[in-house]
XYZ file of C-alpha atoms in Angstrom:
660
model
C 22.322 41.771 -52.150
C 23.246 45.357 -51.392
C 25.765 46.427 -53.992
C 26.724 49.677 -52.298
C 30.377 49.007 -51.588
C 31.739 52.412 -52.403
C 32.524 53.682 -48.918
C 35.831 53.112 -47.193
C 37.374 53.610 -43.796
C 40.858 53.648 -42.314
C 40.072 51.250 -39.511
C 37.858 48.175 -39.756
C 34.953 48.227 -37.347
C 34.415 44.740 -36.017
C 33.357 45.100 -32.439
C 31.407 42.091 -31.307
C 30.110 43.446 -28.036
C 26.541 42.229 -28.180
C 23.625 42.245 -25.792
C 21.605 39.184 -26.697
C 17.884 39.111 -26.168
C 17.580 35.371 -26.616
C 19.718 32.398 -27.495
C 18.812 28.823 -28.168
C 20.685 25.528 -28.095
C 18.800 22.871 -30.024
C 19.056 19.510 -28.301
C 19.755 17.394 -31.372
C 22.616 14.949 -31.903
C 23.720 16.568 -35.147
C 27.496 16.688 -34.726
C 27.941 14.156 -31.923
C 29.559 10.723 -32.108
C 30.740 8.273 -29.500
C 34.025 6.352 -29.740
C 32.184 3.055 -30.164
C 29.790 4.316 -32.844
C 29.888 2.343 -36.112
C 31.948 3.730 -39.023
C 28.842 4.633 -41.029
C 27.593 6.952 -38.272
C 31.008 8.589 -37.991
C 31.041 9.050 -41.743
C 27.554 10.579 -41.827
C 28.461 12.912 -38.962
C 31.610 13.911 -40.839
C 29.523 14.731 -43.912
C 27.269 16.931 -41.769
C 30.298 18.655 -40.222
C 31.682 19.338 -43.687
C 28.348 20.751 -44.841
C 28.095 22.766 -41.621
C 31.382 24.572 -42.224
C 33.408 22.515 -39.716
C 35.986 20.867 -42.030
C 38.627 20.182 -39.380
C 36.300 18.018 -37.309
C 34.976 16.406 -40.479
C 38.491 15.462 -41.544
C 39.226 13.866 -38.159
C 36.067 11.782 -38.382
C 36.889 10.626 -41.902
C 40.401 9.690 -40.764
C 38.902 7.582 -37.947
C 36.782 5.769 -40.500
C 39.734 5.216 -42.843
C 41.964 4.017 -39.990
C 39.277 1.456 -39.136
C 39.654 -0.136 -42.569
C 36.673 1.561 -44.247
C 38.496 3.867 -46.637
C 36.011 3.590 -49.490
C 35.856 6.044 -52.378
C 33.078 8.079 -50.773
C 35.021 8.414 -47.517
C 38.250 9.399 -49.291
C 36.327 11.784 -51.562
C 34.961 13.641 -48.560
C 38.328 13.519 -46.799
C 39.894 15.452 -49.706
C 37.093 18.014 -49.517
C 37.551 18.419 -45.756
C 41.306 18.877 -46.063
C 41.065 21.458 -48.848
C 37.776 23.166 -48.028
C 38.027 26.902 -48.797
C 41.829 26.685 -48.784
C 44.391 27.165 -51.472
C 47.426 24.921 -51.561
C 49.408 27.867 -50.180
C 47.318 27.689 -47.000
C 48.276 24.104 -46.175
C 50.525 23.473 -43.228
C 53.455 21.095 -43.614
C 51.609 18.139 -42.102
C 48.632 18.810 -44.366
C 50.894 18.817 -47.408
C 52.396 15.497 -46.326
C 48.967 13.978 -45.793
C 47.805 15.245 -49.186
C 50.784 13.737 -51.013
C 50.297 10.413 -49.264
C 46.622 10.346 -50.190
C 47.420 11.279 -53.791
C 49.602 8.184 -54.111
C 46.687 5.878 -53.359
C 45.069 4.743 -56.616
C 41.305 4.740 -57.080
C 40.380 1.066 -57.358
C 36.716 1.203 -56.393
C 34.012 1.252 -59.008
C 31.133 2.964 -57.207
C 29.283 6.242 -57.544
C 32.024 8.179 -55.754
C 34.960 6.742 -57.703
C 34.415 9.167 -60.590
C 34.177 12.067 -58.166
C 37.411 11.013 -56.488
C 39.139 10.792 -59.881
C 37.961 14.317 -60.707
C 39.493 15.546 -57.446
C 42.792 13.912 -58.403
C 42.639 15.480 -61.870
C 41.930 18.902 -60.391
C 44.998 18.573 -58.202
C 47.042 17.418 -61.175
C 45.949 20.558 -62.994
C 47.921 22.665 -60.481
C 51.131 21.809 -62.320
C 49.585 22.793 -65.697
C 47.516 25.892 -64.907
C 47.508 27.174 -68.507
C 46.658 23.900 -70.227
C 43.322 23.217 -71.870
C 41.076 21.969 -69.061
C 37.906 21.817 -71.141
C 37.622 17.998 -70.932
C 38.102 18.176 -67.146
C 35.289 20.712 -66.757
C 33.012 18.609 -68.966
C 33.682 15.533 -66.861
C 33.042 17.638 -63.752
C 29.649 18.622 -65.154
C 28.782 14.951 -65.729
C 29.129 14.105 -62.040
C 25.977 13.663 -59.947
C 24.721 17.069 -58.748
C 25.662 16.387 -55.131
C 29.303 15.612 -55.953
C 29.506 18.379 -58.530
C 28.253 21.003 -56.074
C 30.481 19.779 -53.240
C 33.590 20.007 -55.435
C 32.733 23.538 -56.524
C 31.922 24.564 -52.977
C 35.035 23.233 -51.274
C 37.805 23.121 -53.914
C 37.336 26.352 -55.852
C 40.514 27.858 -54.326
C 42.736 24.828 -54.806
C 43.538 25.432 -58.447
C 45.717 28.281 -59.721
C 45.532 30.220 -62.919
C 42.700 30.346 -65.474
C 41.129 27.100 -64.262
C 40.695 28.593 -60.795
C 38.962 31.596 -62.330
C 36.668 29.334 -64.328
C 35.787 27.267 -61.281
C 35.103 30.440 -59.328
C 32.613 31.679 -61.920
C 30.911 28.284 -61.822
C 30.828 28.477 -58.045
C 29.319 31.970 -58.066
C 26.642 30.776 -60.474
C 25.858 27.979 -58.031
C 25.860 30.423 -55.118
C 23.388 32.781 -56.795
C 20.999 29.856 -57.167
C 21.536 28.334 -53.742
C 21.486 31.577 -51.757
C 17.694 31.745 -51.783
C 17.122 28.017 -52.188
C 14.859 25.936 -49.966
C 12.588 28.901 -49.238
C 15.249 30.624 -47.144
C 13.375 33.888 -46.605
C 10.363 32.108 -45.117
C 12.289 29.560 -43.041
C 15.524 31.039 -41.738
C 13.879 32.828 -38.773
C 12.616 29.486 -37.485
C 16.145 28.282 -36.706
C 16.341 30.865 -33.919
C 13.127 29.645 -32.323
C 13.547 27.260 -29.370
C 11.571 24.070 -28.979
C 8.355 25.448 -27.444
C 7.306 24.379 -23.980
C 4.076 22.406 -24.011
C 0.755 24.033 -23.099
C -0.115 24.226 -19.447
C -2.944 25.733 -17.403
C -2.893 26.616 -13.737
C -4.608 23.986 -11.562
C -8.103 24.791 -10.312
C -8.203 25.750 -6.616
C -10.044 23.065 -4.631
C -13.514 23.586 -3.215
C -13.009 25.781 -0.155
C -16.153 24.627 1.665
C -15.356 23.624 5.255
C -16.141 19.986 6.235
C -18.885 20.960 8.744
C -20.493 23.588 6.517
C -23.175 21.285 5.135
C -24.224 20.104 8.616
C -24.400 23.702 9.855
C -26.414 24.717 6.803
C -28.928 21.926 7.266
C -29.312 22.643 11.023
C -29.817 26.360 10.356
C -32.277 25.579 7.569
C -34.223 23.229 9.849
C -34.440 25.894 12.556
C -35.558 28.465 9.985
C -38.178 26.158 8.452
C -39.541 25.115 11.846
C -39.775 28.734 12.992
C -41.473 29.765 9.727
C -44.030 26.956 10.010
C -44.667 27.751 13.661
C -45.190 31.416 12.786
C -47.758 30.443 10.159
C -49.467 28.096 12.624
C -49.757 30.946 15.156
C -51.491 33.113 12.577
C -53.878 30.340 11.468
C -54.599 29.364 15.094
C -55.639 32.920 15.948
C -57.679 33.348 12.731
C -55.465 36.036 11.187
C -56.412 35.112 7.611
C -54.915 38.225 5.998
C -51.642 37.738 7.845
C -51.586 34.091 6.779
C -51.895 35.172 3.150
C -49.030 37.631 3.746
C -47.043 34.754 5.221
C -47.561 32.801 1.971
C -46.465 35.847 -0.070
C -43.358 36.250 2.105
C -42.535 32.531 1.791
C -42.864 32.661 -1.997
C -40.833 35.852 -2.236
C -38.153 34.368 -0.018
C -37.906 31.283 -2.211
C -37.588 33.381 -5.404
C -35.050 35.717 -3.775
C -32.992 32.778 -2.506
C -32.917 30.961 -5.859
C -32.377 33.948 -8.122
C -30.132 35.639 -5.599
C -27.898 32.591 -5.693
C -27.331 33.097 -9.441
C -26.771 36.797 -8.938
C -24.308 36.211 -6.113
C -22.358 33.701 -8.138
C -22.008 36.152 -11.030
C -20.892 38.921 -8.683
C -18.322 36.628 -7.072
C -16.960 35.382 -10.390
C -16.684 38.906 -11.795
C -14.798 40.060 -8.716
C -12.150 37.323 -9.213
C -11.503 38.083 -12.895
C -9.155 40.930 -12.132
C -10.319 43.464 -14.729
C -10.143 46.457 -12.437
C -9.189 49.460 -14.581
C -7.405 51.240 -11.787
C -3.605 51.534 -12.142
C -1.779 48.318 -11.363
C 1.164 48.713 -9.029
C 3.779 46.553 -10.762
C 6.548 45.105 -8.654
C 9.567 44.676 -10.902
C 11.080 41.178 -10.713
C 14.862 40.771 -10.631
C 16.390 41.813 -13.990
C 17.340 39.010 -16.339
C 15.314 36.337 -14.576
C 12.508 34.253 -15.976
C 9.770 36.411 -14.429
C 11.372 39.597 -15.756
C 11.605 38.201 -19.277
C 8.003 36.973 -19.170
C 6.938 40.416 -17.952
C 8.707 42.034 -20.904
C 7.100 39.616 -23.340
C 3.630 40.445 -22.017
C 4.357 44.142 -22.349
C 5.680 43.645 -25.872
C 2.870 41.486 -27.243
C 0.005 43.364 -25.591
C 1.422 46.597 -27.019
C 1.709 44.905 -30.406
C -1.728 43.236 -30.528
C -3.978 46.292 -30.389
C -7.714 46.167 -31.148
C -8.685 48.075 -34.251
C -8.902 51.803 -33.549
C -7.707 51.439 -29.940
C -5.126 53.821 -28.504
C -2.104 51.905 -27.209
C -1.857 53.761 -23.905
C -5.562 53.316 -23.188
C -5.421 49.654 -24.190
C -2.495 48.932 -21.888
C -4.277 50.662 -19.004
C -7.611 48.902 -19.477
C -6.034 45.444 -19.726
C -3.663 45.784 -16.779
C -5.729 43.480 -14.570
C -6.117 40.777 -17.202
C -2.458 41.079 -18.151
C -1.364 40.729 -14.533
C -3.537 37.660 -14.015
C -2.218 35.961 -17.148
C 1.380 36.989 -16.469
C 1.250 35.599 -12.931
C -0.238 32.353 -14.220
C 2.508 31.869 -16.835
C 5.262 32.636 -14.334
C 3.785 30.214 -11.830
C 3.158 27.223 -14.108
C 6.487 27.487 -15.970
C 8.785 28.579 -13.175
C 11.445 25.881 -13.448
C 15.051 25.732 -14.577
C 14.554 23.818 -17.802
C 11.971 26.238 -19.252
C 13.110 29.600 -20.644
C 11.047 32.647 -21.504
C 11.530 32.238 -25.291
C 10.021 28.762 -24.988
C 6.737 30.238 -23.751
C 6.743 33.264 -26.067
C 4.296 31.420 -28.341
C 1.833 31.156 -25.429
C 2.174 34.814 -24.463
C 1.671 35.805 -28.078
C -1.455 33.634 -28.254
C -2.816 35.060 -24.970
C -2.337 38.622 -26.196
C -4.150 37.826 -29.435
C -6.922 36.007 -27.566
C -7.498 38.962 -25.240
C -7.699 41.276 -28.248
C -10.201 39.002 -30.015
C -12.426 38.673 -26.947
C -12.248 42.422 -26.382
C -13.421 43.078 -29.931
C -16.230 40.532 -29.514
C -17.281 41.985 -26.159
C -16.656 38.691 -24.327
C -13.398 39.479 -22.564
C -14.915 39.210 -19.089
C -17.331 36.363 -19.847
C -17.053 33.123 -17.854
C -18.286 29.620 -18.421
C -20.959 29.972 -15.732
C -22.527 33.038 -17.375
C -24.805 30.682 -19.310
C -26.451 29.681 -16.023
C -27.368 33.269 -15.193
C -30.375 34.491 -17.169
C -30.867 38.196 -17.955
C -33.806 38.403 -15.511
C -31.871 37.113 -12.478
C -31.420 40.527 -10.917
C -35.023 41.653 -11.463
C -36.533 38.404 -10.179
C -34.326 38.517 -7.079
C -35.376 42.136 -6.413
C -39.091 41.278 -6.748
C -38.639 38.301 -4.438
C -36.918 40.462 -1.849
C -39.715 43.059 -2.097
C -42.378 40.386 -1.563
C -40.376 38.934 1.326
C -40.006 42.344 2.937
C -43.646 43.407 2.644
C -45.084 40.020 3.538
C -42.558 39.499 6.325
C -43.303 42.836 8.017
C -47.061 42.222 7.832
C -46.654 38.703 9.186
C -44.338 39.786 12.013
C -46.660 42.589 13.089
C -49.699 40.303 13.085
C -47.860 37.559 15.050
C -46.699 40.037 17.701
C -50.260 41.334 18.007
C -51.986 37.987 18.540
C -49.216 36.190 20.529
C -46.491 38.571 21.701
C -44.223 36.112 23.571
C -44.548 33.173 21.184
C -44.345 35.479 18.184
C -41.181 37.201 19.439
C -39.455 33.896 20.198
C -40.404 32.487 16.823
C -39.245 35.621 14.986
C -35.859 35.529 16.709
C -35.364 31.884 15.715
C -36.654 32.642 12.218
C -34.317 35.565 11.602
C -31.270 33.929 13.194
C -31.706 30.585 11.472
C -32.542 32.245 8.144
C -29.498 34.525 8.167
C -27.158 31.686 9.107
C -28.703 29.319 6.548
C -28.595 31.930 3.759
C -24.983 32.833 4.394
C -23.836 29.207 4.723
C -25.769 27.920 1.708
C -24.608 30.857 -0.433
C -20.985 30.093 0.380
C -21.470 26.378 -0.347
C -23.298 26.922 -3.626
C -20.934 29.658 -4.805
C -17.932 27.426 -4.150
C -19.542 24.492 -5.959
C -20.446 26.647 -8.924
C -17.051 28.324 -8.887
C -15.238 24.990 -8.815
C -17.380 23.477 -11.570
C -17.061 26.603 -13.718
C -13.298 26.729 -13.164
C -12.988 23.112 -14.265
C -14.939 23.855 -17.438
C -12.955 27.024 -18.009
C -9.678 25.182 -17.486
C -10.628 22.474 -19.973
C -11.575 25.103 -22.534
C -8.390 27.124 -22.023
C -6.220 24.017 -22.142
C -7.879 22.913 -25.390
C -7.396 26.383 -26.885
C -3.755 26.489 -25.830
C -3.194 22.972 -27.131
C -4.585 24.059 -30.507
C -2.351 27.143 -30.515
C 0.647 24.988 -29.567
C -0.063 22.572 -32.419
C -0.350 25.457 -34.861
C 2.990 26.849 -33.696
C 4.692 23.447 -33.903
C 3.293 22.979 -37.409
C 4.704 26.368 -38.369
C 8.148 25.350 -37.088
C 8.009 21.897 -38.683
C 10.217 22.949 -41.618
C 12.831 24.620 -39.435
C 16.163 24.555 -41.337
C 18.903 22.340 -39.994
C 22.409 23.544 -39.247
C 23.832 22.484 -42.614
C 21.274 24.635 -44.422
C 22.174 27.612 -42.245
C 25.858 27.012 -42.996
C 25.218 26.704 -46.735
C 23.281 29.982 -46.834
C 25.984 31.760 -44.830
C 28.647 30.383 -47.142
C 26.735 31.757 -50.127
C 26.580 35.196 -48.505
C 30.288 35.132 -47.733
C 31.242 34.159 -51.258
C 29.074 36.873 -52.754
C 30.835 39.367 -50.500
C 34.162 38.011 -51.691
C 33.070 38.146 -55.323
C 31.905 41.748 -54.903
C 35.240 42.628 -53.311
C 37.187 40.946 -56.106
C 35.205 42.829 -58.738
C 35.628 46.116 -56.871
C 39.411 45.714 -56.825
C 39.392 44.237 -60.358
C 41.009 41.069 -59.106
C 40.628 37.500 -60.251
C 40.638 34.618 -57.796
C 43.988 33.540 -59.199
C 45.412 36.918 -58.107
C 44.662 36.080 -54.470
C 47.453 34.301 -52.653
C 45.396 33.594 -49.537
C 42.150 34.758 -48.042
C 40.439 34.586 -44.664
C 36.947 35.226 -43.331
C 35.776 36.064 -39.838
C 32.079 35.716 -39.031
C 31.304 37.643 -35.847
C 27.957 38.719 -34.382
C 27.083 42.241 -35.461
C 26.689 44.952 -32.827
C 23.101 44.913 -31.667
C 22.485 41.338 -32.758
C 19.427 40.052 -30.879
C 19.117 36.394 -31.772
C 21.427 33.419 -31.982
C 21.069 29.657 -31.916
C 23.085 26.506 -32.416
C 22.804 22.762 -32.213
C 24.777 20.816 -29.634
C 28.478 20.865 -30.528
C 27.666 23.218 -33.371
C 28.752 26.823 -33.976
C 26.507 29.751 -33.174
C 24.333 31.051 -35.988
C 23.372 34.719 -35.714
C 20.516 36.778 -37.086
C 23.007 39.576 -37.836
C 26.684 39.111 -38.717
C 29.676 41.348 -39.108
C 31.714 39.596 -41.820
C 35.371 40.502 -42.293
C 37.312 39.415 -45.368
C 41.083 39.527 -45.862
C 42.499 39.087 -49.368
C 46.271 38.724 -49.668
C 47.686 39.713 -53.039
C 51.188 40.442 -54.304
C 50.643 44.144 -53.604
C 49.316 43.868 -50.083
C 46.146 43.249 -48.099
C 42.648 44.055 -49.320
C 40.281 44.135 -46.360
C 36.509 44.366 -46.607
C 33.705 44.084 -44.090
C 29.938 44.398 -44.074
C 27.007 43.737 -41.796
C 24.733 40.934 -42.909
C 21.102 40.772 -41.911
C 20.877 37.015 -42.217
C 17.092 36.871 -41.990
C 16.430 39.626 -44.514
C 19.419 38.563 -46.669
C 20.767 42.083 -46.885
C 24.281 43.548 -46.638
C 24.788 47.005 -45.147
C 27.510 49.302 -43.765
C 30.232 48.139 -46.169
C 33.796 49.187 -45.354
C 37.121 48.668 -47.097
C 40.746 49.415 -46.514
C 44.084 48.509 -48.080
C 47.562 48.287 -46.625
C 50.930 46.904 -47.639
C 52.473 43.981 -45.846
C 55.243 46.251 -44.573
C 52.597 48.531 -43.010
C 51.729 45.925 -40.358
C 54.001 46.621 -37.416
C 52.743 43.868 -35.116
C 49.838 41.565 -34.325
C 48.474 40.919 -30.842
C 46.415 37.773 -30.239
C 44.252 37.360 -27.125
C 43.496 33.713 -26.385
C 40.763 32.034 -24.367
C 41.313 29.806 -21.342
C 41.611 26.753 -23.587
C 44.254 28.419 -25.749
C 42.128 29.303 -28.758
C 42.459 32.823 -30.204
C 39.573 35.124 -29.309
C 40.663 38.578 -30.465
C 43.347 39.907 -32.814
C 44.647 43.471 -32.989
C 46.748 44.653 -35.939
C 48.770 47.812 -35.475
C 49.823 49.576 -38.654
C 52.969 51.623 -38.999
C 50.913 54.819 -39.188
C 49.346 54.067 -35.809
C 45.955 52.797 -36.982
C 44.534 49.864 -35.081
C 42.565 47.098 -36.741
C 40.411 45.155 -34.285
C 39.428 41.675 -35.409
C 36.964 39.918 -33.078
C 37.204 36.165 -33.431
C 34.847 34.795 -30.795
C 33.469 35.683 -27.391
C 33.282 33.906 -24.072
C 29.591 33.146 -24.526
C 30.199 31.480 -27.898
C 32.559 28.966 -26.292
C 30.485 28.371 -23.166
C 29.396 24.723 -23.198
C 25.998 23.363 -22.331
C 25.815 20.594 -19.705
C 27.435 17.481 -21.132
C 29.495 19.305 -23.788
C 33.296 19.260 -23.901
C 34.566 22.843 -23.803
C 37.682 22.162 -25.910
C 35.758 20.341 -28.599
C 33.075 23.039 -28.692
C 35.654 25.827 -28.820
C 37.426 24.116 -31.707
C 34.170 23.754 -33.618
C 33.301 27.428 -33.103
C 36.708 28.587 -34.319
C 36.713 26.196 -37.262
C 33.324 27.396 -38.487
C 34.155 31.090 -38.058
C 37.413 30.925 -40.027
C 39.466 32.035 -37.036
C 42.349 29.577 -37.437
C 42.994 30.572 -41.025
C 42.649 34.271 -40.194
C 45.171 34.133 -37.356
C 47.580 32.120 -39.519
C 47.393 34.713 -42.293
C 47.632 37.784 -40.065
C 50.491 36.465 -37.949
C 52.329 35.445 -41.105
C 52.208 38.859 -42.732
C 53.002 40.615 -39.439
C 56.041 38.452 -38.781
C 57.554 38.177 -42.274
C 55.727 40.557 -44.620
C 56.500 39.783 -48.262
C 58.834 36.999 -47.257
C 55.795 35.118 -45.985
C 54.161 35.568 -49.382
C 57.268 34.302 -51.161
C 57.339 31.290 -48.871
C 53.704 30.560 -49.691
C 54.539 30.551 -53.392
C 57.369 28.125 -52.704
C 54.713 25.599 -51.706
C 53.257 25.547 -55.215
C 53.171 22.145 -56.834
C 52.079 20.158 -53.807
C 48.992 19.108 -55.696
C 50.975 16.902 -58.032
C 51.246 13.320 -56.983
C 54.628 12.185 -55.766
C 56.241 9.370 -57.752
C 55.324 5.955 -56.427
C 57.722 4.202 -54.097
C 59.461 1.384 -56.054
C 59.417 -0.778 -52.944
C 55.630 -0.627 -52.615
């Protein structure tokens, strides 16, 4: 934790205007219940809500379970925690106080693992009326509870008690926080929460064989004409006794065969290389519409190719020389994933893999290699050239001899020979190139799909221990409490000196990542945390930016003001009536801006209820308590503080009703 809290400012900086690069909503039923769900599911969901920093929703779920006749010790234990979570008794509204007194009058009759925990909660509330008594036995019994119950009591009820016992519980809670803040391998796992569920590997389909239906018939007809003309030409030479020309005819025939066979391999390689798209000339990039899927994919390719540089390679040169490959891969990704339910962050793993793969193949000298390269031997070009030379020399000798011994027949035969040969060569080359291209593309596609599948599995394995929302909430709570403890120590205050407190967790300016589960609050990679401490002498306000992934506080700010210094409070509400922004104006003219939430934070996903989601967001961010505190001090000043003290003693159980 950054302990540099020495700077101060006159106005708290809490602007939450953020340009997000990516956000994720995890499609898990973590905080969802249906009206007809069994009580056990509602209870378990309530426990998760409580652990996730959503005590109001947790309390409602526990009350549903209790109203259904399932008010066991474990349910009532968690109900108390939800009602009092991070609240002092001064913070309770009138209906909360009534509910607490009614619950306190219900004896603990169960004899299960949570009965002792429930009795400890009752004893802690009884201790409110005797803050200066010896509570050593109570703390010892608290330590004997199972670790889960012990930690939950410290986490949620540390502000309930007044006096020395509250201070003791706070020190115990801070000791727990220091241990839990880095627990569960937070530094290595927290970034994974912001990663979306990756889209599965895909490869562009192979274009079908482009050979026309009548191409084979045409090729065979042309070949037949060529063969017949060649044989007739040889027969003319033999018939007229031109032995030397006949030998030349054999040389030309052999050279033609070699040129045709080896030239086929050479032509295929030339064709395949021309379709790879590794032209080093500048690529004229047409910018897609900003903010769309194609634009985001384009940016990811630029980012990862610039990041994955070959050793010793200049970045500018690397980006220029891979423009063609990058364009081909970028167009493929955009095409195969262009659909509404796939977002660019979901294919970032693939783009990252492709950039690394291009770098590896570049370093190995195989970037432009294709599956069909194995069919082309190093001597293809030389053999084809020798065949063409033999064909040319032998063909000219043969043609001259045929025209000399039989001018008319020789000319006719040569015309048919050249025409049929040219047509056959062109048609067969197209057919064979397409067949080889199609077969090679199928092999290449299978290889690329297997490689991408392996990369996808590696990425999924890396995300397998992604933290759940309750872990994120627990880590954030630890950070908040350490900020509060640092503020208390800076002002030389004890927890018992604080009448009320309030937190606001807002996204920090420049925050780039956020994620949440369905019906859960947003979790940010960077927070701006504001803390209000109300004491007898006025308000102590502190704020700091929290890098949640690096677990580091920065830009600390503090300010103090008396209750009488607050001239008025202005609350801006959302469409559903929940506060979104609070402005405090001090008597001296200073303005204190307190961002509570933004429109995006309360925007529901398909199938979500906007009011329920908005309530969850505000509950988790501490907005309700903050607005209650700020409006109270603005409206009544010290009178509000005196009225809060008048509520003391609500923890004691009311005398039982004689009629019951």
